[in-house]
Coordinates of C-alpha atoms in Angstrom, one line a residue:
X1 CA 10.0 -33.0 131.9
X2 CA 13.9 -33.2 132.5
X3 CA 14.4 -31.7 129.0
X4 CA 11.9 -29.0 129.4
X5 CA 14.1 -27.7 132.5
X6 CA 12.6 -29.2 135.1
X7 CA 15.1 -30.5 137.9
X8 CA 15.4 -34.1 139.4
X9 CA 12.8 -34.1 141.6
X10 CA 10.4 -31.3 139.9
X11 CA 7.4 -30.9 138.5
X12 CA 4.0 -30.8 140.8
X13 CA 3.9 -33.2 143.7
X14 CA 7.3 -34.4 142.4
X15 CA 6.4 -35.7 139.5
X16 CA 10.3 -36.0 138.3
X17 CA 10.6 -38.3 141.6
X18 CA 7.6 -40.2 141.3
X19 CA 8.0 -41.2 137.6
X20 CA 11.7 -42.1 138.0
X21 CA 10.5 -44.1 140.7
X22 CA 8.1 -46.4 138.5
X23 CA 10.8 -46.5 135.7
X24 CA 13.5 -48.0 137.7
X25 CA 11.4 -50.5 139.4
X26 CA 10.5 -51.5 136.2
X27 CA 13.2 -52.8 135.4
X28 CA 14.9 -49.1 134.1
X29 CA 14.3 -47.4 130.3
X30 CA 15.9 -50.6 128.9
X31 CA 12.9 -52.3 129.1
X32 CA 11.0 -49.8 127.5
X33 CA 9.5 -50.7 124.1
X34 CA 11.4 -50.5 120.9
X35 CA 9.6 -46.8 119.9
X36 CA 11.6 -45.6 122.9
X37 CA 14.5 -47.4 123.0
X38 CA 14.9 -45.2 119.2
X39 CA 14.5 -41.9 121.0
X40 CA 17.1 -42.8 124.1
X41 CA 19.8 -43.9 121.1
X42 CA 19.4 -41.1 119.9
X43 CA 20.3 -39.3 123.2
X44 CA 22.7 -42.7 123.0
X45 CA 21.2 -43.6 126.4
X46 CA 0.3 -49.9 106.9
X47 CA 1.4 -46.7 105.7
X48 CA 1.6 -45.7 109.3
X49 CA 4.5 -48.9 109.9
X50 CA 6.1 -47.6 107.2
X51 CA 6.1 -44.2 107.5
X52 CA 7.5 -44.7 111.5
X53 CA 10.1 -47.0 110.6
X54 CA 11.5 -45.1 107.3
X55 CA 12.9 -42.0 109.9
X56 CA 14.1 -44.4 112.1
X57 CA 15.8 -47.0 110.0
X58 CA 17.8 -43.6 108.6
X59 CA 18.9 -42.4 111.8
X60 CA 19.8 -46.2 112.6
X61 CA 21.8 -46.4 109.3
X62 CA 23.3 -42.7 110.2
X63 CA 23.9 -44.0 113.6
X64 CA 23.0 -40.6 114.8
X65 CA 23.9 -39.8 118.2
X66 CA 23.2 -36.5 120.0
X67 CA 25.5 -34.2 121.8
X68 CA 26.3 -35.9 125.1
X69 CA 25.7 -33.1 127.3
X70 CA 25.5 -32.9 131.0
X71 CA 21.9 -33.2 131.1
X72 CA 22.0 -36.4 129.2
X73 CA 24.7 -37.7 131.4
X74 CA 22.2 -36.7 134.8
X75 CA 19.0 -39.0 132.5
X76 CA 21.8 -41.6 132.2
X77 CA 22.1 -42.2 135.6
X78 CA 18.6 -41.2 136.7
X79 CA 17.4 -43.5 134.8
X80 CA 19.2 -46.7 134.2
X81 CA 19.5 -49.5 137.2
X82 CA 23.5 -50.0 136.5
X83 CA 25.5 -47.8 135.2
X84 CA 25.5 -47.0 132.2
X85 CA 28.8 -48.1 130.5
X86 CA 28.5 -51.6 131.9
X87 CA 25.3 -52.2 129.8
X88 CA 25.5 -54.8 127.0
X89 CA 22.8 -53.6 124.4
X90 CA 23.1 -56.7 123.0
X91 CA 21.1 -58.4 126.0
X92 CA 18.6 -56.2 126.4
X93 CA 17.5 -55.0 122.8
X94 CA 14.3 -56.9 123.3
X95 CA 13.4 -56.5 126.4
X96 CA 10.3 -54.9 127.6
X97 CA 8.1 -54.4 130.2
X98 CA 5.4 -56.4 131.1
X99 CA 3.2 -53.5 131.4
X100 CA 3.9 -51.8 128.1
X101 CA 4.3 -55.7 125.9
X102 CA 0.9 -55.8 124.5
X103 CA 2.0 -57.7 121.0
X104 CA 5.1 -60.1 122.4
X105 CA 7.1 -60.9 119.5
X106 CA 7.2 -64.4 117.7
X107 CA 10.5 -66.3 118.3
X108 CA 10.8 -66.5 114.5
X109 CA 10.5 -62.9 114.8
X110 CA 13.4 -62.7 117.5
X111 CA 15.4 -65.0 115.3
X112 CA 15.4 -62.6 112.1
X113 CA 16.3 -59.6 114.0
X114 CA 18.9 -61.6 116.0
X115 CA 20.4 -63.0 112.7
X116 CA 20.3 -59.7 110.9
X117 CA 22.0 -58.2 114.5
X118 CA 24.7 -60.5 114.5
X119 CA 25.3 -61.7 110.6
X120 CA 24.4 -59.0 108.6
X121 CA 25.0 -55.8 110.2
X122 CA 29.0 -56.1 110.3
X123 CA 29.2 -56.8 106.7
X124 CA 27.3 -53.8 106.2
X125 CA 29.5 -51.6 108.0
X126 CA 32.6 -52.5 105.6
X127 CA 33.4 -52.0 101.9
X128 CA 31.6 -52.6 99.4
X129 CA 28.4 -53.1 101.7
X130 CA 28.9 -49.9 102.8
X131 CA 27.9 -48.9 99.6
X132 CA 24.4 -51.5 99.6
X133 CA 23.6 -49.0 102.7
X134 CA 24.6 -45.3 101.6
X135 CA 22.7 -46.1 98.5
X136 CA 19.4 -47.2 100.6
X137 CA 19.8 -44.1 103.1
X138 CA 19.6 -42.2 100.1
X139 CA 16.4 -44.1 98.5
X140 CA 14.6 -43.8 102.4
X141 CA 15.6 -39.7 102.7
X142 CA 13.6 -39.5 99.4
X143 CA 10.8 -41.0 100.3
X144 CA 10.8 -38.9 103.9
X145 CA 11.1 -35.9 101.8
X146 CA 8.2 -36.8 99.5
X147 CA 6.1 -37.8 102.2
X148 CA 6.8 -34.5 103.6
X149 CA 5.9 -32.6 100.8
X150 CA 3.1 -34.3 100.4
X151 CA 1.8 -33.7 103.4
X152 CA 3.0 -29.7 103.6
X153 CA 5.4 -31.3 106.7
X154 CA 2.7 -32.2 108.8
X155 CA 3.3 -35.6 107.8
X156 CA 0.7 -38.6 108.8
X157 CA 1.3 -38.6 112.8
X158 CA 3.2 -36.4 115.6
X159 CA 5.2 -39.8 115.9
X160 CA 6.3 -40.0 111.9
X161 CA 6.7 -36.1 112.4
X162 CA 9.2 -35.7 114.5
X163 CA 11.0 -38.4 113.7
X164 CA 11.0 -37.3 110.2
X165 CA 11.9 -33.7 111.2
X166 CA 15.0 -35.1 113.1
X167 CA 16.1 -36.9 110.2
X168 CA 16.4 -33.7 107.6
X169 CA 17.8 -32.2 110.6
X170 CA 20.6 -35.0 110.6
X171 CA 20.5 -35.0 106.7
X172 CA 21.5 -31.3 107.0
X173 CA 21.0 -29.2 109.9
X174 CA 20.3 -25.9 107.8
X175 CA 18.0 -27.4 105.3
X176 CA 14.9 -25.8 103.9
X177 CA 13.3 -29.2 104.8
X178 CA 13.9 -29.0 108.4
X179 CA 12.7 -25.2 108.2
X180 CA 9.6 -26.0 106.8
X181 CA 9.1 -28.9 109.4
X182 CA 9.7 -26.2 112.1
X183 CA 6.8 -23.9 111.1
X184 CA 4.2 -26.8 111.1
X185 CA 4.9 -27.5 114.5
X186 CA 2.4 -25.8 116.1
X187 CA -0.2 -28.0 114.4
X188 CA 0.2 -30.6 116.9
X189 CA -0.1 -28.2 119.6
X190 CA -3.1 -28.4 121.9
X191 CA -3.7 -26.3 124.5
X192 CA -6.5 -28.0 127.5
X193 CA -8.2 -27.5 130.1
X194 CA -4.9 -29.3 131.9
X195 CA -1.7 -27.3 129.8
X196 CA -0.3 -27.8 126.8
X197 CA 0.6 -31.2 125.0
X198 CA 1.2 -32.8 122.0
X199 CA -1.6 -34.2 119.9
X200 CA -1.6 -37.4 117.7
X201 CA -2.9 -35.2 114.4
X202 CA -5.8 -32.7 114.5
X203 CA -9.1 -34.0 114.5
X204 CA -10.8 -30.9 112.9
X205 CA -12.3 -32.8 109.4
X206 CA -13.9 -35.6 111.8
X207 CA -15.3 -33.5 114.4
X208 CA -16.6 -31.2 111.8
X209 CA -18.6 -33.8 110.3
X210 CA -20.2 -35.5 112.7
X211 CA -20.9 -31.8 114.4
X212 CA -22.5 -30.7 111.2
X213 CA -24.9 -34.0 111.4
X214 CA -25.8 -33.2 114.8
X215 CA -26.7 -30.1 114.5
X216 CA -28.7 -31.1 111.0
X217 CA -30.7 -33.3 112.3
X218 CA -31.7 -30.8 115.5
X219 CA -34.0 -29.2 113.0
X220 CA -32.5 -25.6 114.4
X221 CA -32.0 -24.7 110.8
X222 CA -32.8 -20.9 110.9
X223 CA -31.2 -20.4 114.4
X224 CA -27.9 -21.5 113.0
X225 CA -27.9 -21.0 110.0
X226 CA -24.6 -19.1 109.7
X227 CA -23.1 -21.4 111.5
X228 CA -24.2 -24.7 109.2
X229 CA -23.3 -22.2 105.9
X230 CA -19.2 -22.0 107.5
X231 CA -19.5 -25.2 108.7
X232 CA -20.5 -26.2 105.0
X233 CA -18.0 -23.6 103.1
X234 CA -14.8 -25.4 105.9
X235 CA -16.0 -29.1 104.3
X236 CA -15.9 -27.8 101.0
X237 CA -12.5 -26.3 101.0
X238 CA -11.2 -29.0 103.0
X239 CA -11.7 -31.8 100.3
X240 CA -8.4 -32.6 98.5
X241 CA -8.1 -31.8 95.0
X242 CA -5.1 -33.7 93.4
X243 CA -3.4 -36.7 94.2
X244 CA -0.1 -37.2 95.5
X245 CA 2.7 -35.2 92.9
X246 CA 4.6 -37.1 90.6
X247 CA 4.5 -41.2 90.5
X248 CA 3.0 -41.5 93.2
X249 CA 2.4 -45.1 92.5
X250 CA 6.2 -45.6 92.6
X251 CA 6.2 -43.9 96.2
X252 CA 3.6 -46.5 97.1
X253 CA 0.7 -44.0 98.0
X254 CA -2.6 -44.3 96.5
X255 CA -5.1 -41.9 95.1
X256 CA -6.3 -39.0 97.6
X257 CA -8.3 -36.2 94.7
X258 CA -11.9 -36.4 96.0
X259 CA -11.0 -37.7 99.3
X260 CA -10.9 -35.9 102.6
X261 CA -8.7 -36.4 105.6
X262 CA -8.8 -36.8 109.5
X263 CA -8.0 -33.0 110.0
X264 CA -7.2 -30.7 106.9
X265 CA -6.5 -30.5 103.4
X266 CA -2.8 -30.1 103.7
X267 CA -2.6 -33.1 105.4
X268 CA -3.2 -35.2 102.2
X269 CA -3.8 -38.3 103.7
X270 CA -6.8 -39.8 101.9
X271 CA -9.0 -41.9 105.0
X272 CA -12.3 -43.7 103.7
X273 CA -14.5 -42.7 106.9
X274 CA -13.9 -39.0 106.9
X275 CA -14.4 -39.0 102.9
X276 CA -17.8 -41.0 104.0
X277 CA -18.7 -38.7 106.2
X278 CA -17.9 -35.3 104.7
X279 CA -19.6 -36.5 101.1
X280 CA -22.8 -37.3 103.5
X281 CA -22.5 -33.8 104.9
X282 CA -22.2 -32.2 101.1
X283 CA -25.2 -34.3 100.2
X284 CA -27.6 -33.1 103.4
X285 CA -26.8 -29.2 102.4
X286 CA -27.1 -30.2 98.6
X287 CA -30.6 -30.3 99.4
X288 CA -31.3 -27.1 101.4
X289 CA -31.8 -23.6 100.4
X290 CA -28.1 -22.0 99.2
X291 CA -29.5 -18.7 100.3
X292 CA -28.3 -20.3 103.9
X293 CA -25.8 -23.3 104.0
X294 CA -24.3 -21.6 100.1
X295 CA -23.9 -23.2 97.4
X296 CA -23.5 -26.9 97.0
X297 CA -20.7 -29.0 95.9
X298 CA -20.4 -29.6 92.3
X299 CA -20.9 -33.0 91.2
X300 CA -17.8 -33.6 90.0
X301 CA -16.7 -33.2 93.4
X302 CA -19.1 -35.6 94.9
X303 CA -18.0 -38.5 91.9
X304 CA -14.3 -37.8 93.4
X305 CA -15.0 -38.6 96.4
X306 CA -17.0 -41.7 95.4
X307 CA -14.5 -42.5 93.2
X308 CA -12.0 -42.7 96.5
X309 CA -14.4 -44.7 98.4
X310 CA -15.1 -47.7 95.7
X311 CA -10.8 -47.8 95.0
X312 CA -10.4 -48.5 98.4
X313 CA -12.9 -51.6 98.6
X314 CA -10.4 -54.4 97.2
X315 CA -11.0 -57.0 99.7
X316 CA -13.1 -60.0 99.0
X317 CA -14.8 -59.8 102.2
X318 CA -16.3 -56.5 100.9
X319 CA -14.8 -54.7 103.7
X320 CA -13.2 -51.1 103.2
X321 CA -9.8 -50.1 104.5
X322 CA -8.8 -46.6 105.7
X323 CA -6.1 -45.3 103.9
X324 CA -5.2 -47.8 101.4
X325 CA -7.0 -51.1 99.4
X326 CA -6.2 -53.8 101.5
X327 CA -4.9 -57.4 100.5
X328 CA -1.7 -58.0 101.4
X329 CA -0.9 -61.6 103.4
X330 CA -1.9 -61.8 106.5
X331 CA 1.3 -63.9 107.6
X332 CA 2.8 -60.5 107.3
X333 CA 1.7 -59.1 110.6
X334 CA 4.1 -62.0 112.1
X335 CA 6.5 -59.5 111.5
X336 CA 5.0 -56.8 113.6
X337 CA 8.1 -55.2 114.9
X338 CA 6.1 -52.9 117.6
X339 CA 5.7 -54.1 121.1
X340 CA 2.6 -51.8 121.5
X341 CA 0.2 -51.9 118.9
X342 CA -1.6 -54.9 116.6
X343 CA -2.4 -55.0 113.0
X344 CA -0.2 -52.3 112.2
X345 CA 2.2 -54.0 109.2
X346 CA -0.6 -54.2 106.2
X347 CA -3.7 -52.6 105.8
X348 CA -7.0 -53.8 106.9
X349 CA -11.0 -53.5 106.9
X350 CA -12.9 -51.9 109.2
X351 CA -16.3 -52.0 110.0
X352 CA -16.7 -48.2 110.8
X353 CA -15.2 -47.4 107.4
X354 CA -17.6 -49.6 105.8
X355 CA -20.5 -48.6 107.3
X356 CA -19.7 -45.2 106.8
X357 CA -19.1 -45.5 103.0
X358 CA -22.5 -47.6 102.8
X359 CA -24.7 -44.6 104.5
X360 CA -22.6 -41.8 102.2
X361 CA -23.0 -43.9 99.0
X362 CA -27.3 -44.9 99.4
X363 CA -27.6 -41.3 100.0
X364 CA -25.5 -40.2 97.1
X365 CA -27.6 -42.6 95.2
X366 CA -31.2 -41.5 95.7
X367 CA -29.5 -38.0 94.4
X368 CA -27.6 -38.7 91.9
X369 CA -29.0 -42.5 90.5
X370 CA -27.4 -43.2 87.6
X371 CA -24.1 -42.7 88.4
X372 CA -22.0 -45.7 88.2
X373 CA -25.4 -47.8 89.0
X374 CA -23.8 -51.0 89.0
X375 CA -19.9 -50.2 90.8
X376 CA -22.0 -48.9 93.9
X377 CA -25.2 -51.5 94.1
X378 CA -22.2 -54.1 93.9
X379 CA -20.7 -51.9 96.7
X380 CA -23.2 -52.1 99.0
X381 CA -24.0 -55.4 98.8
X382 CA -20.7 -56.6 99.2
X383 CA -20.1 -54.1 102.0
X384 CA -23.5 -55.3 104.1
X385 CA -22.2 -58.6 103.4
X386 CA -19.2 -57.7 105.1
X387 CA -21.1 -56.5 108.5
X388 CA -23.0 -59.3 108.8
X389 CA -20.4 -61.5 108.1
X390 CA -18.2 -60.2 111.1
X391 CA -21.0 -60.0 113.8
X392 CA -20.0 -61.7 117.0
X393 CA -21.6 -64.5 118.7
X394 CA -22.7 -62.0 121.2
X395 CA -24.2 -60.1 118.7
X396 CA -21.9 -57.1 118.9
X397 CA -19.5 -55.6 116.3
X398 CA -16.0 -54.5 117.5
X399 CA -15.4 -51.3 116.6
X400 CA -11.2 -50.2 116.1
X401 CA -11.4 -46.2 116.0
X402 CA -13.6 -45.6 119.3
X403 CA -14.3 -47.8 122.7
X404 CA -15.1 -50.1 121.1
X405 CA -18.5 -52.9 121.1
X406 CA -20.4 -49.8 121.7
X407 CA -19.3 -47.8 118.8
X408 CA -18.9 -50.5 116.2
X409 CA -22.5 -51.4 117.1
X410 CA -23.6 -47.9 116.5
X411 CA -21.5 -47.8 113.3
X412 CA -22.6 -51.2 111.9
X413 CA -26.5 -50.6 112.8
X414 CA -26.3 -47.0 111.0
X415 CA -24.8 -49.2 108.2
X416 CA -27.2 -51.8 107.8
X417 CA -30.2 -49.7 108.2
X418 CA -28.8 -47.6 105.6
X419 CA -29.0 -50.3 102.7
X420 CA -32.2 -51.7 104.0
X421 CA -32.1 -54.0 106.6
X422 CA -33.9 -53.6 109.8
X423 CA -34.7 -56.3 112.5
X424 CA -36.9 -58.1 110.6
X425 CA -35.1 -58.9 107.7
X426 CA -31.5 -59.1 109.1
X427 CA -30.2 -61.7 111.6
X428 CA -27.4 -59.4 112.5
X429 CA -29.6 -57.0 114.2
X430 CA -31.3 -59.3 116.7
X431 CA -29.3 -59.2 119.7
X432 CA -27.5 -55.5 118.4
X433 CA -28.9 -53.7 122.0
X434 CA -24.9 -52.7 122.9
X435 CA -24.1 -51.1 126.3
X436 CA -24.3 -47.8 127.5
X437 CA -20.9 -47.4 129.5
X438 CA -17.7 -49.3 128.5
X439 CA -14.3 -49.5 129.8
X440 CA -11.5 -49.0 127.6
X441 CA -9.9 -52.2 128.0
X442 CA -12.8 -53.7 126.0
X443 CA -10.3 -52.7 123.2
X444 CA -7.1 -54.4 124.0
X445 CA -8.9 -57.3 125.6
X446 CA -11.6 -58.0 122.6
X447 CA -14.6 -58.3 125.0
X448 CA -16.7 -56.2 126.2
X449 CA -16.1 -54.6 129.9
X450 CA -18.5 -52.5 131.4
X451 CA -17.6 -49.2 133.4
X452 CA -16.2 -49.5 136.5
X453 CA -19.1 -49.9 139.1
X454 CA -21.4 -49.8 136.0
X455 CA -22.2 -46.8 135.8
X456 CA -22.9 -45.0 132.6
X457 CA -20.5 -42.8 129.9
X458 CA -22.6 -39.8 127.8
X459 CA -21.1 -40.6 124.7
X460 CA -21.6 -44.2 125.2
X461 CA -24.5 -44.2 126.2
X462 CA -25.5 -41.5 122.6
X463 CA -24.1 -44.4 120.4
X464 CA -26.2 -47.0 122.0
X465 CA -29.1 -44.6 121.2
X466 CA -28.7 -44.4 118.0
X467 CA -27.6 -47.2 117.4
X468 CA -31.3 -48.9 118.8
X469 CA -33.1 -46.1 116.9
X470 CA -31.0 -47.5 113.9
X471 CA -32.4 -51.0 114.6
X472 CA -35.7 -50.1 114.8
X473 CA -36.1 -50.6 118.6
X474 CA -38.6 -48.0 119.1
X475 CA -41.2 -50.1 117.6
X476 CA -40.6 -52.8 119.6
X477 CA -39.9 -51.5 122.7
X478 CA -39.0 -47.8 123.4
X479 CA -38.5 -47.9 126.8
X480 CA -35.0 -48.4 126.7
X481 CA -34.7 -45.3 124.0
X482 CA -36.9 -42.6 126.9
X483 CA -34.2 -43.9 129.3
X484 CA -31.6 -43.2 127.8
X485 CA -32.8 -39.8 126.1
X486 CA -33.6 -39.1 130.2
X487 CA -30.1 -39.4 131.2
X488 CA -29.0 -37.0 128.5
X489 CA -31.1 -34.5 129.3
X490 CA -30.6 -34.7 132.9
X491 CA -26.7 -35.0 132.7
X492 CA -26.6 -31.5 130.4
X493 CA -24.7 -28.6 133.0
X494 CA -26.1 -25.3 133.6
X495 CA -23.7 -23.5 130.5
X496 CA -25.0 -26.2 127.8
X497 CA -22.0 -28.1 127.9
X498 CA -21.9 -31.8 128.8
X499 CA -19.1 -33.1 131.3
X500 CA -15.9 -34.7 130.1
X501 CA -15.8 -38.3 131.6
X502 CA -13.5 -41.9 130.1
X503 CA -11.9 -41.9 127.1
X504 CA -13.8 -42.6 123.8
X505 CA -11.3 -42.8 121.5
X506 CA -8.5 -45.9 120.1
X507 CA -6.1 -46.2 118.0
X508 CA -4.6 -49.4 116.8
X509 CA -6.0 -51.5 120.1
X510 CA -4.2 -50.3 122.5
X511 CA -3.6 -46.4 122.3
X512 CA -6.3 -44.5 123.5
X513 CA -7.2 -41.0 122.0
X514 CA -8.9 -38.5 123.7
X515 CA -11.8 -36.2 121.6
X516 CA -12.6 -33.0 123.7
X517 CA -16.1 -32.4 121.3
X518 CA -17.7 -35.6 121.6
X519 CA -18.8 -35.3 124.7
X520 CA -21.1 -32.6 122.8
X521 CA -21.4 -33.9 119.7
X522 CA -23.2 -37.0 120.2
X523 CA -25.3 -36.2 123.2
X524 CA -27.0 -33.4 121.1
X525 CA -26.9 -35.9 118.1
X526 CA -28.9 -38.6 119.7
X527 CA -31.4 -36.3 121.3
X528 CA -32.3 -34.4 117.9
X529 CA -32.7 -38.6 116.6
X530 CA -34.6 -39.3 119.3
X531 CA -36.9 -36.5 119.1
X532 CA -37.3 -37.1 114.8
X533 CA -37.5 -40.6 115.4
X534 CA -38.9 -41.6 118.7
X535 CA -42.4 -41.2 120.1
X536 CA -42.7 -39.2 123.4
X537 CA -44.1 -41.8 126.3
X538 CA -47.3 -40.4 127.6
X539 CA -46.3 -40.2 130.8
X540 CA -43.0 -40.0 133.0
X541 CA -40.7 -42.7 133.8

C-alpha cells in the first residue's frame, strides 16, 4: 500500500497503521518467510519450485539491489524493530514467524544452507569462481527466457512472473523481454466486487469446463444453445497444439500438444485435470447435433490429449501427476526450501487428476474403442487401484486443489463410479458420505474440520451431492440427497445468482484460492444430477 502512494498511516480505517502494527509485534519483516525476505533485498531492506527459485537465485547471484530512495528508507524504519543498519542478516536469515512457518525446516536442512552461507559463497565471489557463477547466471537467464517464451510471458504463476519480469529487467532494462513481460500484465489483473488485485493465474480453461458440464447435464439444450456452441468453439481453440519449441527435453519440460491448461492456450502449461476435463467436454458435444454446439473435435485431437494423459501416469501407485510424470525420491522434499508450502520440490499424484483422467478416458472409450485398447484398460485399472488404495481410515479422500475431504470425495466417487464400481462392489465407497460444510484448515491440518458453528457451505455442500449420487446413495437411502437438493434450491437469491460464502479453493496445503464461479457452477451442477438421477420424494420434507 506504501508503494502504491499511500502514506503511513493510510488506507481505509488505517489500514497502513494497523498492518504495521501486526508486523512489528511480530517480531518485524525479518521474520517473514524466505519468499519475502527475496522481495525486501531487493528493496535491500516441481516445476513451480523451480521456476520460483531460477528468478530469484539470478537476482541473488546479480546481487540486485534497488534504488534506495526515500520511500524505501521511511519502509526501513516503519518496518524493522531496530534500526536498520545494526541488523546482522546473518542471524536472522531463517527466522520466521510462527504464524506464517507451516513446513519448519530440517536441521540438516539449516546445515546445508548455513555451510553453503558461510563456506561456499566467499569463494564464489573471487577469481576463478567468479567465473563457476557468471557462467550459471547465464545458463539460469536462458532457461527464464525460454520459459518465457514458452509461455507468451505469462509464465506459470503471478509469483514466477514477476520475479521473472524483474530479472530481464535487471538483465537489461530496455530489453524486448521485459517489454513483452509488460504487455501480459494485465492477465493477472482481476477486478472484484472488493477492487482490484492480483490473481495467482486465470482460471478461465477450468471454470469453462466444469460450467459447460453443468449446464449439459441441465438438459436446457435448446435454450442455450448459443451459449454451449461458444462455450464448445472457446474449448476447442484453447487446446495446445505443439509442444514446448526446441529441446524441450533438455529444458526439462515435458510434452504439452493435446493437452490443455488451467487458463489459456498461451499459457502452455500442460495440467492433467483440465486436459481430463476439457476432452470430457469435447466428447459430450461430439455426440450432439453440430447444427448447435458446431462441429466436433477431430480425432486426432482427442488421441492428443489422451496421449498427454497416459505420459503423465509413471508412478507405480497408478496415480497421475499434474504437470509432469512423477518419480523422483521422495527424500527430496527434505530439501523443501519454502517455509509456506509442502510437497512443492518434486512432482506428485493426485487423486483429483486421477479421477479426472479415469472419467475422460471410459468416456473416450465407449466412443472411440479400439484406440490404444490395452494402454488405457491398463490405465484405468491402475488408476482405480490408486483411489482405493489411498482412502482413509475414515473413509474420506483428501483432496489438494479444493477444501479439501469434501472435494477429494466428490472427485474420487466420480472416479470410481466411472470405471465400474459402485457400493456394492467397492470397499472404498462404504463410508464415502463426506460433509456438507468444511473449514479450510481441513487442508493444512489433514483432518477434516467442519464450518464454524456447523453450518453449511453451497459449494460444499454440491460436491457432497454428487458425490452420494456418484455412490449410488439414492438407492439406499435418498433422504440425504432431497436435503441437500432443498438447501440449494432455497439458498438461490432473487437475480439467479447464489451467495459467495468460505473459500473453496487450495493450493499446495496451505494457500487458499478463491473461485468467484463456483459458487454457480456447482450448485446448478448438482441440481441438474439430482433431477436426472434422483427420484422426487412423494411428499415434502
Amino acid at each position: 500500500m506504501r508503494i502504491l502512494g499511500e502514506g503511513p498511516d493510510g488506507g481505509l480505517d488505517n489500514a497502513c497503521t494497523r498492518a504495521r502494527k501486526w508486523i512489528r509485534d511480530h517480531g518485524g519483516v525479518t521474520y517473514m518467510p524466505s519468499w519475502g525476505k527475496t522481495w525486501l533485498s531487493v528493496a535491500k531492506m516441481f516445476c513451480y519450485c523451480r521456476m520460483t527459485y531460477m528468478p530469484m537465485s539470478y537476482l541473488y547471484g546479480k546481487r540486485f539491489v534497488g534504488p534506495i530512495t526515500p520511500l524505501v528508507q521511511q519502509l526501513r524504519e516503519e518496518l524493522h524493530t531496530q534500526p536498520y543498519d545494526t541488523i546482522c542478516w546473518r542471524e536472522v536469515r531463517l527466522l520466521c514467524a510462527q504464524e506464517d512457518l507451516y513446513y519448519p525446516h530440517h536441521l540438516p536442512q539449516d546445515l546445508i544452507w548455513d555451510s553453503l552461507h558461510i563456506f561456499t559463497e566467499p569463494f564464489l565471489n573471487r577469481w576463478p569462481f567468479n567465473k563457476l557463477r557468471e557462467k550459471a547466471l547465464q545458463v539460469t537467464m536462458k532457461h527464464i527466457h525460454y520459459e518465457d517464451e514458452n509461455s507468451r510471458y505469462i509464465t506459470i504463476g503471478c509469483v514466477e512472473k514477476v520475479l521473472c519480469m524483474l530479472a530481464c529487467w535487471v538483465e537489461e532494462p530496455d530489453s524486448d523481454y521485459f517489454k513483452k513481460h509488460l504487455a501480459r500484465i494485465p492477465d493477472y489483473l482481476w477486478v472484484a466486487e472488493d477492487g482490484m488485485k492480483m490473481q495467482s493465474f486465470g482460471s478461465q480453461m477450468w471454470d469453462t469446463g466444469f460450467a459447460i458440464q453443468a449446464l449439459l447435464a441441465s438438459n436446457m439444450t435448446e435454450e442455450i444453445a448459443p451459449v454451449l456452441a461458444r462455450g464448445h468453439d472457446y474449448i476447442k481453440k484453447s487446446q495446445v497444439k505443439e509442444n514446448p519449441s526446441g529441446d524441450f527435453k533438455c529444458m526439462y519440460r515435458h510434452i504439452s500438444k493435446g493437452s490443455w491448461t488451467f487458463s489459456d492456450q498461451d499459457h502452455g502449461w500442460q495440467v492433467s485435470d483440465c486436459t481430463a476435463e476439457a476432452l470430457k467436454c469435447c466428447l459430450l458435444f461430439s455426440m450432439m447435433p453440430p447444427e448447435i454446439v458446431g462441429d466436433k473435435m477431430e480425432p486426432e485431437r482427442l488421441y492428443d490429449a489422451v496421449n498427454i494423459l497416459l505420459s503423465l501416469q509413471q508412478s507405480k501407485n497408478g496415480g497421475l501427476a499434474a504437470w509432469e510424470p512423477a518419480g523422483a525420491q521422495d527424500w527430496l522434499e527434505l530439501l523443501n526450501p519454502t517455509d509456506l508450502f509442502e510437497d512443492v520440490v518434486i512432482e506428485h499424484e493426485y487423486v483429483e487428476c486421477t479421477s479426472s483422467a479415469i472419467q475422460a478416458l471410459v468416456l473416450l472409450r465407449k466412443l472411440y474403442p479400439g484406440h490404444r485398447k490395452k494402454q488405457m484398460a491398463d490405465f484405468i485399472s491402475s488408476a482405480v487401484q490408486y483411489l482405493e488404495s489411498i482412502q482413509r481410515p475414515d473413509g474420506s479422500w483428501y483432496g489438494c486443489w479444493g477444501v479439501c475431504f469434501t472435494y477429494g470425495s466428490w472427485f474420487t466417487l466420480g472416479g470410481l463410479a466411472a470405471a465400474g464400481k459402485t457400493y456394492s462392489n467397492c470397499a472404498a465407497l462404504c463410508n464415502g458420505d463426506g460433509g456438507w460444510g468444511e473449514s479450510y484448515l481441513s487442508c493444512s491440518n489433514k483432518e477434516y474440520l467442519p464450518l464454524e458453528g456447523n453450518r453449511s457451505n453451497l459449494v460444499h455442500t454440491a460436491w457432497a451431492l454428487m458425490g452420494l449420487i456418484h455412490a449410488g446413495q439414492a438407492k439406499r437411502d435418498p433422504t440425504p440427497l432431497h436435503r441437500a437438493a432443498k438447501l440449494l434450491i432455497n439458498s438461490q437469491m432473487e437475480d439467479g445468482d447464489y451467495p459467495q460464502q468460505e473459500i473453496t479453493g487450495v493450493f499446495m496445503r496451505n494457500c487458499m484460492l478463491h473461485y468467484a464461479a463456483f459458487r454457480n457452477i456447482f450448485p446448478l451442477w448438482a441440481l441438474a444430477e439430482y433431477c436426472r438421477r434422483v427420484a422426487v420424494p412423494s411428499k415434502g420434507l
